[in-house]
Amino acid sequence: MTEGLPDSLIPYDDIVQEALRAVVGRVLGPVAETGHLPGTHHFYITFKTQAPGVDIPQRLIERFPDEMTIVLQNRFWDLTVDENRFSVGLSFNQVPSKLVIPYSAITRFHDPEVQFELGFHVADDPQGDPDPHGSAENDQPIAKPVDDGSNVVAVDFKRKK
């Protein structure tokens, strides 16, 4: 039944993804303010290591060239959260590291304490630009006046098939 429906000109998927990524920031914000996790909550955060805006040590990029998962549980420090990203201090093989991770690079957020999980799409485009949309066939409807003396205008919206 959805075969003949046109593609949406409104990027609903992108809007929903952005709203869900804001959930990560809202969860991490109070942790940054207090400096500790509530109760026994802890977070697994998976992200694309080479996504735009990610700033992690080169040794981590070499070890995880595509994607890596960090755990915020017992040993983390300097968690800062803003509208577009978060940064955190973590230790890898006893080497302290600072990671800056934009929400747009996150592919998965999981809190195993309550079995809460979010999955995200990450654009493969290194510029982070959304896919271009083709021109819509109904952007400029053809209006034809009706010659019956009335003020009715017939509009022909072509359907994409």
Short mmCIF file of N, CA and C in Angstrom, two decimals:
data_model
loop_
_atom_site.label_atom_id
_atom_site.label_comp_id
_atom_site.label_asym_id
_atom_site.label_seq_id
_atom_site.Cartn_x
_atom_site.Cartn_y
_atom_site.Cartn_z
N MET A 1 0.81 -1.19 0.00
CA MET A 1 0.00 0.00 0.00
C MET A 1 0.86 1.27 0.00
N THR A 2 2.11 1.17 0.43
CA THR A 2 2.98 2.34 0.46
C THR A 2 3.84 2.45 -0.79
N GLU A 3 3.60 1.57 -1.79
CA GLU A 3 4.42 1.56 -2.99
C GLU A 3 4.44 2.89 -3.72
N GLY A 4 3.29 3.51 -3.89
CA GLY A 4 3.21 4.72 -4.68
C GLY A 4 3.43 6.00 -3.90
N LEU A 5 3.76 5.92 -2.61
CA LEU A 5 3.93 7.13 -1.81
C LEU A 5 5.24 7.83 -2.18
N PRO A 6 5.21 9.15 -2.27
CA PRO A 6 6.43 9.89 -2.59
C PRO A 6 7.38 9.91 -1.39
N ASP A 7 8.68 10.13 -1.69
CA ASP A 7 9.65 10.32 -0.62
C ASP A 7 9.33 11.61 0.10
N SER A 8 9.59 11.64 1.41
CA SER A 8 9.29 12.82 2.20
C SER A 8 10.32 13.91 1.94
N LEU A 9 9.86 15.12 1.85
CA LEU A 9 10.74 16.27 1.72
C LEU A 9 11.12 16.80 3.09
N ILE A 10 10.52 16.25 4.12
CA ILE A 10 10.86 16.60 5.50
C ILE A 10 11.75 15.48 6.03
N PRO A 11 12.93 15.80 6.53
CA PRO A 11 13.86 14.75 6.97
C PRO A 11 13.49 14.20 8.35
N TYR A 12 12.36 13.50 8.41
CA TYR A 12 11.86 12.99 9.69
C TYR A 12 12.89 12.13 10.41
N ASP A 13 13.56 11.24 9.68
CA ASP A 13 14.55 10.36 10.32
C ASP A 13 15.66 11.16 10.99
N ASP A 14 16.15 12.18 10.31
CA ASP A 14 17.20 13.02 10.88
C ASP A 14 16.72 13.77 12.11
N ILE A 15 15.49 14.27 12.05
CA ILE A 15 14.93 15.01 13.17
C ILE A 15 14.79 14.10 14.40
N VAL A 16 14.31 12.88 14.18
CA VAL A 16 14.15 11.93 15.29
C VAL A 16 15.51 11.53 15.85
N GLN A 17 16.48 11.27 14.97
CA GLN A 17 17.82 10.91 15.43
C GLN A 17 18.42 12.02 16.29
N GLU A 18 18.26 13.26 15.86
CA GLU A 18 18.79 14.40 16.61
C GLU A 18 18.11 14.50 17.98
N ALA A 19 16.80 14.30 18.02
CA ALA A 19 16.08 14.35 19.30
C ALA A 19 16.52 13.23 20.24
N LEU A 20 16.72 12.04 19.69
CA LEU A 20 17.16 10.93 20.54
C LEU A 20 18.60 11.14 21.02
N ARG A 21 19.43 11.74 20.21
CA ARG A 21 20.80 12.03 20.66
C ARG A 21 20.78 13.04 21.81
N ALA A 22 19.81 13.93 21.81
CA ALA A 22 19.68 14.88 22.91
C ALA A 22 19.41 14.16 24.23
N VAL A 23 18.81 12.97 24.16
CA VAL A 23 18.58 12.17 25.37
C VAL A 23 19.92 11.84 26.03
N VAL A 24 20.92 11.51 25.23
CA VAL A 24 22.24 11.19 25.77
C VAL A 24 22.78 12.38 26.56
N GLY A 25 22.67 13.56 26.00
CA GLY A 25 23.13 14.77 26.69
C GLY A 25 22.36 15.03 27.97
N ARG A 26 21.06 14.78 27.95
CA ARG A 26 20.24 15.00 29.15
C ARG A 26 20.56 13.98 30.23
N VAL A 27 20.97 12.78 29.84
CA VAL A 27 21.36 11.76 30.82
C VAL A 27 22.74 12.10 31.39
N LEU A 28 23.67 12.51 30.54
CA LEU A 28 25.02 12.79 30.99
C LEU A 28 25.14 14.12 31.75
N GLY A 29 24.25 15.07 31.48
CA GLY A 29 24.32 16.39 32.12
C GLY A 29 24.36 16.33 33.64
N PRO A 30 23.39 15.68 34.29
CA PRO A 30 23.43 15.59 35.76
C PRO A 30 24.65 14.84 36.29
N VAL A 31 25.15 13.87 35.54
CA VAL A 31 26.35 13.14 35.95
C VAL A 31 27.54 14.10 35.95
N ALA A 32 27.62 14.96 34.94
CA ALA A 32 28.69 15.95 34.87
C ALA A 32 28.59 16.93 36.04
N GLU A 33 27.36 17.33 36.39
CA GLU A 33 27.17 18.29 37.47
C GLU A 33 27.55 17.70 38.83
N THR A 34 27.18 16.46 39.09
CA THR A 34 27.44 15.85 40.40
C THR A 34 28.78 15.14 40.47
N GLY A 35 29.30 14.72 39.32
CA GLY A 35 30.57 14.00 39.30
C GLY A 35 30.45 12.51 39.53
N HIS A 36 29.21 12.02 39.66
CA HIS A 36 29.04 10.57 39.84
C HIS A 36 27.72 10.11 39.23
N LEU A 37 27.67 8.82 38.98
CA LEU A 37 26.48 8.21 38.41
C LEU A 37 25.45 7.94 39.50
N PRO A 38 24.17 8.05 39.17
CA PRO A 38 23.14 7.75 40.18
C PRO A 38 23.01 6.24 40.41
N GLY A 39 22.97 5.84 41.66
CA GLY A 39 22.78 4.43 41.99
C GLY A 39 23.81 3.55 41.33
N THR A 40 23.33 2.48 40.73
CA THR A 40 24.24 1.54 40.05
C THR A 40 24.17 1.67 38.53
N HIS A 41 23.66 2.79 38.05
CA HIS A 41 23.63 3.03 36.61
C HIS A 41 25.06 3.13 36.08
N HIS A 42 25.26 2.68 34.88
CA HIS A 42 26.51 2.88 34.16
C HIS A 42 26.18 2.82 32.67
N PHE A 43 27.06 3.39 31.86
CA PHE A 43 26.73 3.58 30.46
C PHE A 43 27.81 3.00 29.55
N TYR A 44 27.36 2.32 28.51
CA TYR A 44 28.21 1.90 27.41
C TYR A 44 27.87 2.84 26.25
N ILE A 45 28.88 3.51 25.76
CA ILE A 45 28.67 4.46 24.66
C ILE A 45 29.58 4.05 23.50
N THR A 46 28.97 3.70 22.38
CA THR A 46 29.70 3.30 21.18
C THR A 46 29.66 4.46 20.20
N PHE A 47 30.80 4.75 19.58
CA PHE A 47 30.87 5.88 18.65
C PHE A 47 31.86 5.58 17.53
N LYS A 48 31.69 6.31 16.44
CA LYS A 48 32.59 6.23 15.29
C LYS A 48 33.83 7.05 15.61
N THR A 49 34.99 6.40 15.60
CA THR A 49 36.22 7.07 16.02
C THR A 49 36.72 8.13 15.04
N GLN A 50 36.28 8.04 13.78
CA GLN A 50 36.77 9.00 12.80
C GLN A 50 35.66 9.91 12.28
N ALA A 51 34.57 9.99 13.03
CA ALA A 51 33.48 10.89 12.65
C ALA A 51 33.92 12.34 12.87
N PRO A 52 33.33 13.27 12.12
CA PRO A 52 33.69 14.68 12.30
C PRO A 52 33.47 15.12 13.74
N GLY A 53 34.47 15.84 14.28
CA GLY A 53 34.38 16.38 15.63
C GLY A 53 34.91 15.48 16.72
N VAL A 54 35.14 14.20 16.42
CA VAL A 54 35.70 13.30 17.42
C VAL A 54 37.16 13.66 17.64
N ASP A 55 37.57 13.79 18.91
CA ASP A 55 38.94 14.10 19.24
C ASP A 55 39.40 13.11 20.30
N ILE A 56 40.14 12.10 19.84
CA ILE A 56 40.68 11.08 20.74
C ILE A 56 42.15 10.87 20.39
N PRO A 57 42.94 10.33 21.32
CA PRO A 57 44.36 10.10 21.02
C PRO A 57 44.56 9.20 19.80
N GLN A 58 45.61 9.48 19.06
CA GLN A 58 45.92 8.72 17.85
C GLN A 58 46.07 7.23 18.14
N ARG A 59 46.63 6.87 19.29
CA ARG A 59 46.82 5.45 19.60
C ARG A 59 45.48 4.72 19.70
N LEU A 60 44.42 5.43 20.10
CA LEU A 60 43.09 4.82 20.15
C LEU A 60 42.49 4.68 18.76
N ILE A 61 42.74 5.66 17.90
CA ILE A 61 42.26 5.56 16.52
C ILE A 61 42.94 4.38 15.82
N GLU A 62 44.24 4.19 16.08
CA GLU A 62 44.96 3.07 15.48
C GLU A 62 44.42 1.74 15.98
N ARG A 63 44.06 1.70 17.26
CA ARG A 63 43.54 0.46 17.84
C ARG A 63 42.10 0.21 17.43
N PHE A 64 41.32 1.29 17.29
CA PHE A 64 39.90 1.22 16.93
C PHE A 64 39.66 2.13 15.73
N PRO A 65 40.02 1.69 14.53
CA PRO A 65 39.95 2.58 13.36
C PRO A 65 38.54 2.95 12.92
N ASP A 66 37.53 2.20 13.34
CA ASP A 66 36.16 2.51 12.91
C ASP A 66 35.27 2.92 14.08
N GLU A 67 35.19 2.07 15.06
CA GLU A 67 34.23 2.27 16.13
C GLU A 67 34.82 1.75 17.45
N MET A 68 34.46 2.39 18.56
CA MET A 68 34.87 1.90 19.86
C MET A 68 33.77 2.14 20.87
N THR A 69 33.81 1.38 21.94
CA THR A 69 32.85 1.52 23.02
C THR A 69 33.58 1.90 24.29
N ILE A 70 33.10 2.93 24.96
CA ILE A 70 33.64 3.32 26.25
C ILE A 70 32.61 3.01 27.32
N VAL A 71 33.08 2.86 28.54
CA VAL A 71 32.20 2.58 29.66
C VAL A 71 32.38 3.69 30.69
N LEU A 72 31.27 4.32 31.05
CA LEU A 72 31.29 5.30 32.14
C LEU A 72 30.70 4.59 33.34
N GLN A 73 31.58 4.24 34.29
CA GLN A 73 31.10 3.53 35.46
C GLN A 73 31.85 3.99 36.69
N ASN A 74 33.02 3.47 36.93
CA ASN A 74 33.74 3.79 38.16
C ASN A 74 34.84 4.81 37.98
N ARG A 75 35.62 4.66 36.94
CA ARG A 75 36.81 5.50 36.78
C ARG A 75 36.71 6.40 35.55
N PHE A 76 36.18 7.57 35.75
CA PHE A 76 36.16 8.60 34.73
C PHE A 76 36.28 9.94 35.44
N TRP A 77 36.68 10.96 34.74
CA TRP A 77 36.84 12.27 35.36
C TRP A 77 36.61 13.36 34.31
N ASP A 78 36.46 14.58 34.81
CA ASP A 78 36.29 15.76 33.96
C ASP A 78 35.22 15.60 32.89
N LEU A 79 34.10 15.00 33.24
CA LEU A 79 33.00 14.89 32.29
C LEU A 79 32.38 16.26 32.10
N THR A 80 32.37 16.72 30.86
CA THR A 80 31.70 17.97 30.53
C THR A 80 30.72 17.68 29.40
N VAL A 81 29.60 18.35 29.48
CA VAL A 81 28.52 18.09 28.54
C VAL A 81 28.03 19.43 28.00
N ASP A 82 27.90 19.50 26.68
CA ASP A 82 27.25 20.68 26.11
C ASP A 82 26.20 20.24 25.11
N GLU A 83 25.70 21.16 24.36
CA GLU A 83 24.58 20.90 23.46
C GLU A 83 24.91 19.91 22.34
N ASN A 84 26.17 19.89 21.90
CA ASN A 84 26.54 19.08 20.73
C ASN A 84 27.48 17.92 21.00
N ARG A 85 28.12 17.91 22.19
CA ARG A 85 29.15 16.91 22.45
C ARG A 85 29.37 16.75 23.95
N PHE A 86 30.16 15.73 24.26
CA PHE A 86 30.63 15.62 25.64
C PHE A 86 32.11 15.26 25.59
N SER A 87 32.80 15.54 26.68
CA SER A 87 34.19 15.13 26.80
C SER A 87 34.35 14.47 28.16
N VAL A 88 35.29 13.55 28.20
CA VAL A 88 35.48 12.78 29.43
C VAL A 88 36.92 12.30 29.50
N GLY A 89 37.43 12.18 30.71
CA GLY A 89 38.73 11.59 30.94
C GLY A 89 38.58 10.12 31.29
N LEU A 90 39.31 9.27 30.60
CA LEU A 90 39.30 7.83 30.86
C LEU A 90 40.73 7.32 30.78
N SER A 91 40.96 6.18 31.39
CA SER A 91 42.27 5.56 31.35
C SER A 91 42.22 4.31 30.48
N PHE A 92 43.21 4.18 29.58
CA PHE A 92 43.34 3.02 28.71
C PHE A 92 44.73 2.43 28.95
N ASN A 93 44.78 1.22 29.53
CA ASN A 93 46.05 0.59 29.90
C ASN A 93 46.89 1.51 30.79
N GLN A 94 46.25 2.08 31.79
CA GLN A 94 46.85 3.01 32.76
C GLN A 94 47.37 4.30 32.14
N VAL A 95 46.95 4.61 30.93
CA VAL A 95 47.34 5.87 30.29
C VAL A 95 46.11 6.78 30.26
N PRO A 96 46.14 7.90 31.01
CA PRO A 96 44.99 8.80 31.01
C PRO A 96 44.80 9.46 29.65
N SER A 97 43.54 9.58 29.26
CA SER A 97 43.21 10.15 27.95
C SER A 97 41.96 11.00 28.07
N LYS A 98 41.93 12.05 27.27
CA LYS A 98 40.73 12.87 27.17
C LYS A 98 40.07 12.57 25.83
N LEU A 99 38.76 12.33 25.86
CA LEU A 99 38.01 12.05 24.64
C LEU A 99 36.94 13.11 24.48
N VAL A 100 36.81 13.62 23.27
CA VAL A 100 35.73 14.54 22.92
C VAL A 100 34.88 13.84 21.88
N ILE A 101 33.59 13.67 22.20
CA ILE A 101 32.72 12.88 21.34
C ILE A 101 31.44 13.68 21.03
N PRO A 102 31.25 14.07 19.79
CA PRO A 102 29.98 14.71 19.43
C PRO A 102 28.86 13.69 19.46
N TYR A 103 27.68 14.12 19.81
CA TYR A 103 26.53 13.20 19.83
C TYR A 103 26.29 12.60 18.45
N SER A 104 26.63 13.36 17.41
CA SER A 104 26.41 12.87 16.04
C SER A 104 27.29 11.67 15.71
N ALA A 105 28.35 11.41 16.49
CA ALA A 105 29.24 10.27 16.24
C ALA A 105 28.78 9.01 16.97
N ILE A 106 27.82 9.15 17.90
CA ILE A 106 27.39 8.01 18.71
C ILE A 106 26.51 7.08 17.88
N THR A 107 26.81 5.79 17.97
CA THR A 107 25.99 4.78 17.28
C THR A 107 25.13 3.99 18.26
N ARG A 108 25.53 3.99 19.54
CA ARG A 108 24.76 3.20 20.51
C ARG A 108 24.99 3.76 21.91
N PHE A 109 23.92 3.84 22.69
CA PHE A 109 23.98 4.23 24.10
C PHE A 109 23.20 3.18 24.87
N HIS A 110 23.84 2.60 25.90
CA HIS A 110 23.21 1.50 26.62
C HIS A 110 23.44 1.66 28.12
N ASP A 111 22.36 1.57 28.90
CA ASP A 111 22.42 1.55 30.36
C ASP A 111 21.93 0.17 30.78
N PRO A 112 22.86 -0.76 31.05
CA PRO A 112 22.45 -2.13 31.37
C PRO A 112 21.71 -2.26 32.69
N GLU A 113 21.81 -1.27 33.56
CA GLU A 113 21.12 -1.33 34.85
C GLU A 113 19.61 -1.43 34.66
N VAL A 114 19.11 -0.73 33.65
CA VAL A 114 17.66 -0.72 33.41
C VAL A 114 17.31 -1.22 32.01
N GLN A 115 18.28 -1.84 31.35
CA GLN A 115 18.09 -2.36 29.99
C GLN A 115 17.54 -1.29 29.04
N PHE A 116 18.13 -0.10 29.12
CA PHE A 116 17.75 1.00 28.23
C PHE A 116 18.82 1.10 27.15
N GLU A 117 18.36 1.15 25.90
CA GLU A 117 19.31 1.23 24.80
C GLU A 117 18.76 2.08 23.67
N LEU A 118 19.64 2.89 23.10
CA LEU A 118 19.32 3.68 21.91
C LEU A 118 20.34 3.35 20.84
N GLY A 119 19.88 3.19 19.61
CA GLY A 119 20.77 2.99 18.46
C GLY A 119 20.61 4.14 17.50
N PHE A 120 21.71 4.56 16.90
CA PHE A 120 21.69 5.72 16.01
C PHE A 120 22.35 5.39 14.68
N HIS A 121 21.96 6.16 13.67
CA HIS A 121 22.61 6.11 12.36
C HIS A 121 23.67 7.19 12.35
N VAL A 122 24.81 6.89 11.76
CA VAL A 122 25.86 7.89 11.59
C VAL A 122 26.11 8.02 10.11
N ALA A 123 26.09 9.24 9.61
CA ALA A 123 26.32 9.48 8.19
C ALA A 123 27.72 9.03 7.80
N ASP A 124 27.82 8.33 6.67
CA ASP A 124 29.12 7.90 6.17
C ASP A 124 29.87 9.03 5.50
N ASP A 125 29.14 10.10 5.18
CA ASP A 125 29.74 11.25 4.53
C ASP A 125 30.70 11.94 5.50
N PRO A 126 32.00 12.06 5.17
CA PRO A 126 32.94 12.67 6.10
C PRO A 126 32.62 14.13 6.40
N GLN A 127 31.87 14.79 5.54
CA GLN A 127 31.50 16.18 5.80
C GLN A 127 30.29 16.27 6.73
N GLY A 128 29.63 15.13 6.92
CA GLY A 128 28.44 15.13 7.77
C GLY A 128 27.23 15.74 7.10
N ASP A 129 27.32 15.97 5.78
CA ASP A 129 26.20 16.58 5.08
C ASP A 129 25.11 15.54 4.85
N PRO A 130 23.86 15.94 4.98
CA PRO A 130 22.79 14.99 4.71
C PRO A 130 22.72 14.68 3.22
N ASP A 131 22.13 13.56 2.88
CA ASP A 131 21.96 13.20 1.49
C ASP A 131 21.13 14.26 0.79
N PRO A 132 21.53 14.67 -0.42
CA PRO A 132 20.74 15.67 -1.12
C PRO A 132 19.42 15.07 -1.56
N HIS A 133 18.39 15.90 -1.53
CA HIS A 133 17.07 15.46 -1.95
C HIS A 133 16.85 15.86 -3.40
N GLY A 134 16.23 14.99 -4.16
CA GLY A 134 15.88 15.32 -5.53
C GLY A 134 14.74 16.32 -5.54
N SER A 135 14.54 16.95 -6.68
CA SER A 135 13.44 17.92 -6.74
C SER A 135 12.11 17.17 -6.74
N ALA A 136 11.18 17.73 -6.05
CA ALA A 136 9.87 17.12 -5.95
C ALA A 136 9.05 17.46 -7.18
N GLU A 137 8.29 16.50 -7.64
CA GLU A 137 7.48 16.73 -8.83
C GLU A 137 6.30 17.65 -8.55
N ASN A 138 5.94 17.81 -7.28
CA ASN A 138 4.77 18.64 -6.99
C ASN A 138 5.14 19.99 -6.38
N ASP A 139 6.39 20.43 -6.59
CA ASP A 139 6.79 21.73 -6.05
C ASP A 139 6.05 22.87 -6.74
N GLN A 140 5.78 22.73 -8.02
CA GLN A 140 5.12 23.80 -8.76
C GLN A 140 3.88 23.23 -9.42
N PRO A 141 2.77 23.25 -8.68
CA PRO A 141 1.55 22.69 -9.26
C PRO A 141 1.12 23.49 -10.49
N ILE A 142 0.58 22.77 -11.43
CA ILE A 142 0.08 23.42 -12.64
C ILE A 142 -1.36 23.80 -12.39
N ALA A 143 -1.61 25.09 -12.33
CA ALA A 143 -2.97 25.58 -12.09
C ALA A 143 -3.61 25.92 -13.42
N LYS A 144 -4.79 25.37 -13.65
CA LYS A 144 -5.49 25.62 -14.90
C LYS A 144 -6.85 26.23 -14.56
N PRO A 145 -7.08 27.44 -15.05
CA PRO A 145 -8.38 28.05 -14.78
C PRO A 145 -9.49 27.27 -15.51
N VAL A 146 -10.61 27.16 -14.85
CA VAL A 146 -11.76 26.49 -15.44
C VAL A 146 -12.60 27.55 -16.12
N ASP A 147 -12.97 27.30 -17.40
CA ASP A 147 -13.71 28.30 -18.17
C ASP A 147 -15.21 28.14 -18.02
N ASP A 148 -15.67 27.96 -16.77
CA ASP A 148 -17.11 27.85 -16.59
C ASP A 148 -17.67 29.07 -15.86
N GLY A 149 -16.83 30.13 -15.73
CA GLY A 149 -17.29 31.35 -15.09
C GLY A 149 -17.15 31.34 -13.58
N SER A 150 -16.71 30.25 -12.98
CA SER A 150 -16.57 30.21 -11.52
C SER A 150 -15.15 30.61 -11.12
N ASN A 151 -14.95 30.71 -9.81
CA ASN A 151 -13.62 31.04 -9.28
C ASN A 151 -12.84 29.78 -8.87
N VAL A 152 -13.20 28.64 -9.40
CA VAL A 152 -12.55 27.38 -9.05
C VAL A 152 -11.32 27.21 -9.93
N VAL A 153 -10.21 26.79 -9.33
CA VAL A 153 -8.99 26.53 -10.05
C VAL A 153 -8.68 25.05 -9.91
N ALA A 154 -8.43 24.38 -11.01
CA ALA A 154 -8.08 22.96 -10.97
C ALA A 154 -6.57 22.85 -10.79
N VAL A 155 -6.15 22.06 -9.83
CA VAL A 155 -4.73 21.87 -9.57
C VAL A 155 -4.40 20.40 -9.82
N ASP A 156 -3.36 20.18 -10.63
CA ASP A 156 -2.96 18.82 -10.96
C ASP A 156 -1.63 18.52 -10.26
N PHE A 157 -1.69 17.71 -9.17
CA PHE A 157 -0.49 17.29 -8.48
C PHE A 157 -0.07 15.94 -9.07
N LYS A 158 1.08 15.92 -9.68
CA LYS A 158 1.57 14.66 -10.24
C LYS A 158 2.08 13.78 -9.12
N ARG A 159 1.76 12.52 -9.15
CA ARG A 159 2.23 11.56 -8.14
C ARG A 159 3.46 10.87 -8.67
N LYS A 160 4.44 10.70 -7.81
CA LYS A 160 5.65 9.98 -8.16
C LYS A 160 5.33 8.49 -8.15
N LYS A 161 5.66 7.80 -9.22
CA LYS A 161 5.33 6.38 -9.31
C LYS A 161 6.55 5.54 -9.38
#
